[in-house]
Coordinates of C-alpha atoms and ligand atoms in Angstrom, one line a residue:
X274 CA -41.5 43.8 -9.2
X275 CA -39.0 41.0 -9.8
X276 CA -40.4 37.4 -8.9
X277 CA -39.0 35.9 -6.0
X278 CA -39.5 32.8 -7.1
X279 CA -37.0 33.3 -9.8
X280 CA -34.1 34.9 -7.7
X281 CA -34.8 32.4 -5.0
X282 CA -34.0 29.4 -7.9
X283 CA -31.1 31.4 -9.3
X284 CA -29.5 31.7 -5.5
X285 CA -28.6 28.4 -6.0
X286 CA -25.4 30.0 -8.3
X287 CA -26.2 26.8 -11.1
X288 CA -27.2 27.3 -14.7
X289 CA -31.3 27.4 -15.3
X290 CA -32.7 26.8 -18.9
X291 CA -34.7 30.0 -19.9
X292 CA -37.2 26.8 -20.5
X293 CA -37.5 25.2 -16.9
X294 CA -37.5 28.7 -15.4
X295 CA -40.3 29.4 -17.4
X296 CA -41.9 26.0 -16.6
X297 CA -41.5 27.1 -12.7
X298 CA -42.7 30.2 -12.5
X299 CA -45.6 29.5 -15.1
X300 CA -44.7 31.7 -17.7
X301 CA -43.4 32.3 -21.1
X302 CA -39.9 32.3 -22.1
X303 CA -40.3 35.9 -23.0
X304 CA -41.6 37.0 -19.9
X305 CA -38.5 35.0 -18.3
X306 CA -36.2 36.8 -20.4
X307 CA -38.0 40.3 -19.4
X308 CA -37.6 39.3 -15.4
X309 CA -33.8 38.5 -15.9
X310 CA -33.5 41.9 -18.0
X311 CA -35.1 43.2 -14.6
X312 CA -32.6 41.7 -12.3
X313 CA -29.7 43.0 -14.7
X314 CA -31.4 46.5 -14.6
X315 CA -31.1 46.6 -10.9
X316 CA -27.4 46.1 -11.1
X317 CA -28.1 41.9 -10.0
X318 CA -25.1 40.4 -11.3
X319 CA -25.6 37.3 -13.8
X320 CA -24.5 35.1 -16.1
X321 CA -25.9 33.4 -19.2
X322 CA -24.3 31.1 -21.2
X323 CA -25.8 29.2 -25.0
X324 CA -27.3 26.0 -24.2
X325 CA -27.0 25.9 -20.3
X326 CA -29.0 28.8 -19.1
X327 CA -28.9 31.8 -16.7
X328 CA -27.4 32.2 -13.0
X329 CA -26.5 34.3 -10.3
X330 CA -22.7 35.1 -10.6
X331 CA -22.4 33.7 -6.8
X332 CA -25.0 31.2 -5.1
X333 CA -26.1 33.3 -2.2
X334 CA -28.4 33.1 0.6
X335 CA -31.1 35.7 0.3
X336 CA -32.3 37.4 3.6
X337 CA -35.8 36.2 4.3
X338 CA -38.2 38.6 5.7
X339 CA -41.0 35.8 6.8
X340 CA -38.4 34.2 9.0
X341 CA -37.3 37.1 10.5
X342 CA -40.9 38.2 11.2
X343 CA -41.5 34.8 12.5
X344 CA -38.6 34.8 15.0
X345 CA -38.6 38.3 15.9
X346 CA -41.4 39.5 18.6
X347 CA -43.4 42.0 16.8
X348 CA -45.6 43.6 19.1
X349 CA -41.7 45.8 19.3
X350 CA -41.7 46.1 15.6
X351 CA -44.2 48.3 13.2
X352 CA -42.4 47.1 10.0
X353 CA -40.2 45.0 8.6
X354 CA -38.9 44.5 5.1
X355 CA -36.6 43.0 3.0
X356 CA -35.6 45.3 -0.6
X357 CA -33.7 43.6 -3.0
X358 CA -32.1 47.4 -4.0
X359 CA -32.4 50.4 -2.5
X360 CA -30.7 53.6 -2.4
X361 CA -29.8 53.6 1.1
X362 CA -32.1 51.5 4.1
X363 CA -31.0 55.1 6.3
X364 CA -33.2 56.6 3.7
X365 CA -35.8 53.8 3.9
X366 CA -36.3 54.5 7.8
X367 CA -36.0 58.5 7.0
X368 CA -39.5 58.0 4.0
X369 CA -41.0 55.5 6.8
X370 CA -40.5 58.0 9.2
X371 CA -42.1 60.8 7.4
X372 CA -45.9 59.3 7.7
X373 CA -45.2 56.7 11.0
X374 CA -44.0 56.8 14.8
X375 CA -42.4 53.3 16.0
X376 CA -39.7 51.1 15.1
X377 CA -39.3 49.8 11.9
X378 CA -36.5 47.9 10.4
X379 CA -35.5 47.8 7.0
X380 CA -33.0 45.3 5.2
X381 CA -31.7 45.9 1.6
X382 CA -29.5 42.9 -0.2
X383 CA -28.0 46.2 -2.0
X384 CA -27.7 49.6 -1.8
X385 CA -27.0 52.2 -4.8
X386 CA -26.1 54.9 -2.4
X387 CA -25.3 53.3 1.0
X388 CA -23.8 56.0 3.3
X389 CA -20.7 55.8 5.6
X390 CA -19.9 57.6 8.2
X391 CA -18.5 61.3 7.1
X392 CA -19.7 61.5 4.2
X393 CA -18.1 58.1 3.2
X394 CA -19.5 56.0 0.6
X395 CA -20.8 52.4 1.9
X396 CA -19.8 49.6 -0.9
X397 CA -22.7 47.3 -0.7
X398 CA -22.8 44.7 -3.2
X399 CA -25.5 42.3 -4.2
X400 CA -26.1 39.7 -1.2
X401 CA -23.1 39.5 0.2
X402 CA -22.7 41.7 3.2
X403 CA -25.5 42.9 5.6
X404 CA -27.0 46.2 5.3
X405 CA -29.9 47.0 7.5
X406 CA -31.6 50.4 9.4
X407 CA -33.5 50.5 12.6
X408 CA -35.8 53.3 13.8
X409 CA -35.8 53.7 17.7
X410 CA -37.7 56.2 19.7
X411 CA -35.9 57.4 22.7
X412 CA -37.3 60.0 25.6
X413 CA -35.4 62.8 26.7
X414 CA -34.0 64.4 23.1
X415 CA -30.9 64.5 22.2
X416 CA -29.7 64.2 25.7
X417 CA -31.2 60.9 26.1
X418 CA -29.0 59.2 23.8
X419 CA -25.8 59.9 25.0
X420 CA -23.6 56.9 24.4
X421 CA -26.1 55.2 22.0
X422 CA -23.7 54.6 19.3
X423 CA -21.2 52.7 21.9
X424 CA -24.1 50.5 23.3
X425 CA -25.2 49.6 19.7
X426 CA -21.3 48.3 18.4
X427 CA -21.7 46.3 21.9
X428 CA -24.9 44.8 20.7
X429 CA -23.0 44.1 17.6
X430 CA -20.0 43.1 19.0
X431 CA -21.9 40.2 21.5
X432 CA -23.3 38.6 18.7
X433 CA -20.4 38.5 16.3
X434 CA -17.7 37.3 19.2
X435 CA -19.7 34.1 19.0
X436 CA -19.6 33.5 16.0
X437 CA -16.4 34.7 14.7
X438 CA -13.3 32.3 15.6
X439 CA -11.0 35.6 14.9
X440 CA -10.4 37.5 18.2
X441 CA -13.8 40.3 17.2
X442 CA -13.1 44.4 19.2
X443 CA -14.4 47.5 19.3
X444 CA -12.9 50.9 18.1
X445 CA -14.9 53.8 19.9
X446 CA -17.2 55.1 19.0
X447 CA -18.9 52.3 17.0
X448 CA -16.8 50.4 14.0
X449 CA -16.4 46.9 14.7
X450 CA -12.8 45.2 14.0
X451 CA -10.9 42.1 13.8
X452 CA -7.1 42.3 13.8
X453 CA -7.3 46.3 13.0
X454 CA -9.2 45.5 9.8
X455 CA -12.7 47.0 9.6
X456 CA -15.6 44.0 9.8
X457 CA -18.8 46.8 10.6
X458 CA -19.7 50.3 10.8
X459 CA -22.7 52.2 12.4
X460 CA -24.4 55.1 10.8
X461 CA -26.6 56.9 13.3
X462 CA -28.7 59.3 12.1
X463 CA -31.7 62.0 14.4
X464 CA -35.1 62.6 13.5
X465 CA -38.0 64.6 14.7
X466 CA -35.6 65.6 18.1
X467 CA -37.4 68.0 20.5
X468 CA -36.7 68.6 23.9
X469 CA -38.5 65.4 25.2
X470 CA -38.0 62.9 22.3
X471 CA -36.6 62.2 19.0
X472 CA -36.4 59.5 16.4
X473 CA -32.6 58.0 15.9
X474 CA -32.5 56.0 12.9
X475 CA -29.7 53.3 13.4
X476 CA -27.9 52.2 9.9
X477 CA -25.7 48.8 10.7
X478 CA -23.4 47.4 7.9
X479 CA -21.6 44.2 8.5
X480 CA -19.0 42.6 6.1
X481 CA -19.6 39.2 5.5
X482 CA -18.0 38.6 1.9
X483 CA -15.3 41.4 1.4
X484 CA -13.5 40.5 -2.2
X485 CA -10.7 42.1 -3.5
X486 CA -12.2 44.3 -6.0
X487 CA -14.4 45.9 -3.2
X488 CA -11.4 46.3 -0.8
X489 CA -9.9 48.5 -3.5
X490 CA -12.8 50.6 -3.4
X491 CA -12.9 51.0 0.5
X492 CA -10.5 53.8 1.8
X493 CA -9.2 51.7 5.1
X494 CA -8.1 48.1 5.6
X495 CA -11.5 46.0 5.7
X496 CA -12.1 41.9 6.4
X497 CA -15.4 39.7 6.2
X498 CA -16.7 37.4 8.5
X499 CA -16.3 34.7 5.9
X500 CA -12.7 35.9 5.4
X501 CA -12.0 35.0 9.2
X502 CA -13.7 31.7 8.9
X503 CA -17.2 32.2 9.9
X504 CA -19.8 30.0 8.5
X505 CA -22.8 31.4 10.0
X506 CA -25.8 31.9 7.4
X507 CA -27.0 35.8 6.5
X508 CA -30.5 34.9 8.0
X509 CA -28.9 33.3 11.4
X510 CA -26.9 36.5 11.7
X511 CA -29.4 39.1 11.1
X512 CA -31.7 37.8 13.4
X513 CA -29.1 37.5 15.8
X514 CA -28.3 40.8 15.6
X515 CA -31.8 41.8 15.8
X516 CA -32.3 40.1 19.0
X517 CA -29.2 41.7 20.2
X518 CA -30.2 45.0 19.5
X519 CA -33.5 44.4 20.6
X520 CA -32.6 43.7 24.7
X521 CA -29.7 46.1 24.2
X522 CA -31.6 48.7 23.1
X523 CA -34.5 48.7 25.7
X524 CA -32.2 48.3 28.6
X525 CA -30.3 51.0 27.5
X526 CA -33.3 53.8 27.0
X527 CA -33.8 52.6 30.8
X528 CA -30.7 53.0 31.9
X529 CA -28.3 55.0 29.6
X530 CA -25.0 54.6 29.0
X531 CA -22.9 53.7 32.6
X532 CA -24.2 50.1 33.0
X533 CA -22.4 49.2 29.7
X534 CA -19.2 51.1 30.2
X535 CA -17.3 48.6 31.7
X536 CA -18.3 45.7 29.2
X537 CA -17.0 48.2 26.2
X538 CA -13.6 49.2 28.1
X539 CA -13.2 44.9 27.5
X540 CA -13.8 45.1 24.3
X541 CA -12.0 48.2 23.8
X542 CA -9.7 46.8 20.4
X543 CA -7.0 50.0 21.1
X544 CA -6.9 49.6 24.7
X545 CA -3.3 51.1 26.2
X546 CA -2.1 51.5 22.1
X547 CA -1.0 54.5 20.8
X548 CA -3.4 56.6 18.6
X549 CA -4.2 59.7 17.1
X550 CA -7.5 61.7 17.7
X551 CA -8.5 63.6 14.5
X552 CA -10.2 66.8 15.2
X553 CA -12.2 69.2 13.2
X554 CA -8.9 71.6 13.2
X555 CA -6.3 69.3 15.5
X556 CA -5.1 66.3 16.2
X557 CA -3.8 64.6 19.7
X558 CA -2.0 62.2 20.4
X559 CA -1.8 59.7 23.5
X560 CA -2.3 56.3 24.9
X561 CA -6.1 55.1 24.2
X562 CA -7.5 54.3 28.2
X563 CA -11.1 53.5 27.2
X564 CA -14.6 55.1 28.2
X565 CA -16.1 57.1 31.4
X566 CA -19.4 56.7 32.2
X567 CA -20.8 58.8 29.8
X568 CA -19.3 57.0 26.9
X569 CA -16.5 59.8 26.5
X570 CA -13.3 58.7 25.5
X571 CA -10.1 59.0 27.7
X572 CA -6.6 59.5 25.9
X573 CA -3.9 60.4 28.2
X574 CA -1.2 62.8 26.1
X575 CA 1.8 63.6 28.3
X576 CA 0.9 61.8 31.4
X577 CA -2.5 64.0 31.5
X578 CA -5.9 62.0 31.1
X579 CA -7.9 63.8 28.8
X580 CA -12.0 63.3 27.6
X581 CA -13.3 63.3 24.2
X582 CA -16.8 62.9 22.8
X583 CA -17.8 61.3 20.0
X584 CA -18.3 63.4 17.2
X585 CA -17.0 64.4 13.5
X586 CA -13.1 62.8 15.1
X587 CA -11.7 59.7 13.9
X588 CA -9.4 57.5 15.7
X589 CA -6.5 56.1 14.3
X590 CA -3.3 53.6 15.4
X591 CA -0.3 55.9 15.7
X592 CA 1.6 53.6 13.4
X593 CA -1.5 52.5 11.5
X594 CA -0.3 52.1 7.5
Ligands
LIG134 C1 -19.3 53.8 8.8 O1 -18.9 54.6 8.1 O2 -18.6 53.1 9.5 C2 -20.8 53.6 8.9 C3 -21.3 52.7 7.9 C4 -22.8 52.4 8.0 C5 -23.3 51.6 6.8 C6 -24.7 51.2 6.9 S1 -25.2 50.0 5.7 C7 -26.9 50.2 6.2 C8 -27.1 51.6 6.5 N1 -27.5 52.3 5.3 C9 -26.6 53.2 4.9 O3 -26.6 53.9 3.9 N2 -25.5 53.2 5.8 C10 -25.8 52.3 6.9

């Protein structure tokens, strides 16, 4: 396990003598040197430099799993954690799912093998973006969660519109945008479904700090919140979000889908632009209208209004680059 106390003195982003952290923490400069060895291990990116010290390449603000507890109501909430790495917090849910019944949230401040949608890789560097998965029971199988992944980008969407001075839409079914660029994507994965119930594991990954380097790894245009000038902490946002998610979510396992519909067609980011549906084995081409009730999407080709459901399609901008 690496000591918390030490990462939380290297967020900071200054230079630490091997001596004072030892001094801190209590311990040798050996055993100092054998928890920084750690944090490298785990792919933690630092710095050392003769006669200053250690830091953290970037001072960062590390998600904090007591405050979250302690703001979030959890009688709702079996579990909640914070990993510093993990492979993926969809796979987090998946194991907690295995031996438990509930909801459970898990945060990671980096994944090794985060997972896009399609079979997409998720770049998720060290502390700078938010990664976190949600497990939410719903009734009625897989036909009780029509429209989930719509009302969960809306839950999204309400919290980062406030804090985001950049005008913040929605591309259906569930990325999150600003100017075209990509700021957030939803993962949703089922679990245990039978005909009266099943387990949807909800994977949410934000941008907050999207650098070059990573953009050159991501296959589409992508922006951070930071990028578009907003200042809000990770812990402010997260439990933001939670909240969000949290009324969102029980309102819409009450009501499903129609209540929201008209709230998403307003934040609809390709509403009356010109796009392209991919198919499986086709592609279509019309004016993006918005959603029906059921959280289909409605593209009219040729003057004809036609419905799609979310699915393996992608949506694109006819003249996207
Ligand atoms: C997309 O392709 O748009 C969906 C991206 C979802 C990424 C998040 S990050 C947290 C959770 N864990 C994962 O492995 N994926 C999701």
């Amino acid at each position: 396990m690496v000591n918390r106390i030490l990462l939380n003195t290297l967020a900071d982003g200054e230079f630490h003598s091997g001596e004072d952290l030892g001094e801190k923490l209590g311990i040798s400069r050996a055993a100092v040197w054998k928890q920084l060895q750690k944090l490298e291990d785990m792919g933690i990116p630092l710095n050392s430099v003769k006669g200053r010290g250690y830091r953290l390449q970037d001072a960062v603000e590390l998600l904090d799993a007591d405050f979250l507890r302690t703001s979030l109501d959890m009688q709702l909430w079996q579990q909640l954690e914070v990993d510093l790495v993990t492979d993926s917090t969809n796979e987090n849910v998946q194991r907690w799912l295995a031996s438990h019944s509930g909801r459970c949230v898990f945060f990671a401040e980096k994944q090794t093998a985060g997972r896009g949608r399609r079979g997409r890789h998720w770049v998720s560097p060290f502390a700078r973006n938010l990664y976190f998965s949600l497990a939410w029971p719903f009734e009625n199988g897989v036909a009780g969660v029509q429209g989930l992944s719509l009302v969960v980008g809306l839950a999204i969407y309400r919290v980062l519109q406030q804090h985001c001075p950049a005008p913040v839409g929605l591309k259906w079914p569930n990325d999150i945008l600003v100017n075209d660029a990509k700021l957030g994507g939803i993962l949703l994965e089922l679990n245990g479904v039978m005909l009266d119930a099943c387990n949807v594991i909800i994977g949410i990954g934000i941008n907050l700090d999207i650098r070059h380097a990573d953009q050159e790894t991501i296959s589409q245009p992508a922006t951070g919140l930071r990028q578009q000038g907003c200042q809000a902490g990770r812990n402010e946002l997260a439990l933001a979000l939670m909240q969000s998610l949290q009324s969102v979510l029980t309102e819409f396992a009450r009501t499903g889908f129609a209540p929201f519909a008209a709230e998403w067609n307003a934040a609809n980011g390709f509403r009356g632009r010109e796009v392209r549906l991919i198919l499986p084995s086709s592609e279509i081409s019309g004016i993006c209208q918005g959603v029906n009730e059921k959280g289909e999407l409605c593209i009219v080709v040729n003057g004809v209004a036609q419905y799609f459901n979310a699915g393996e399609v992608s949506l694109r901008l006819a003249h996207a680059s």
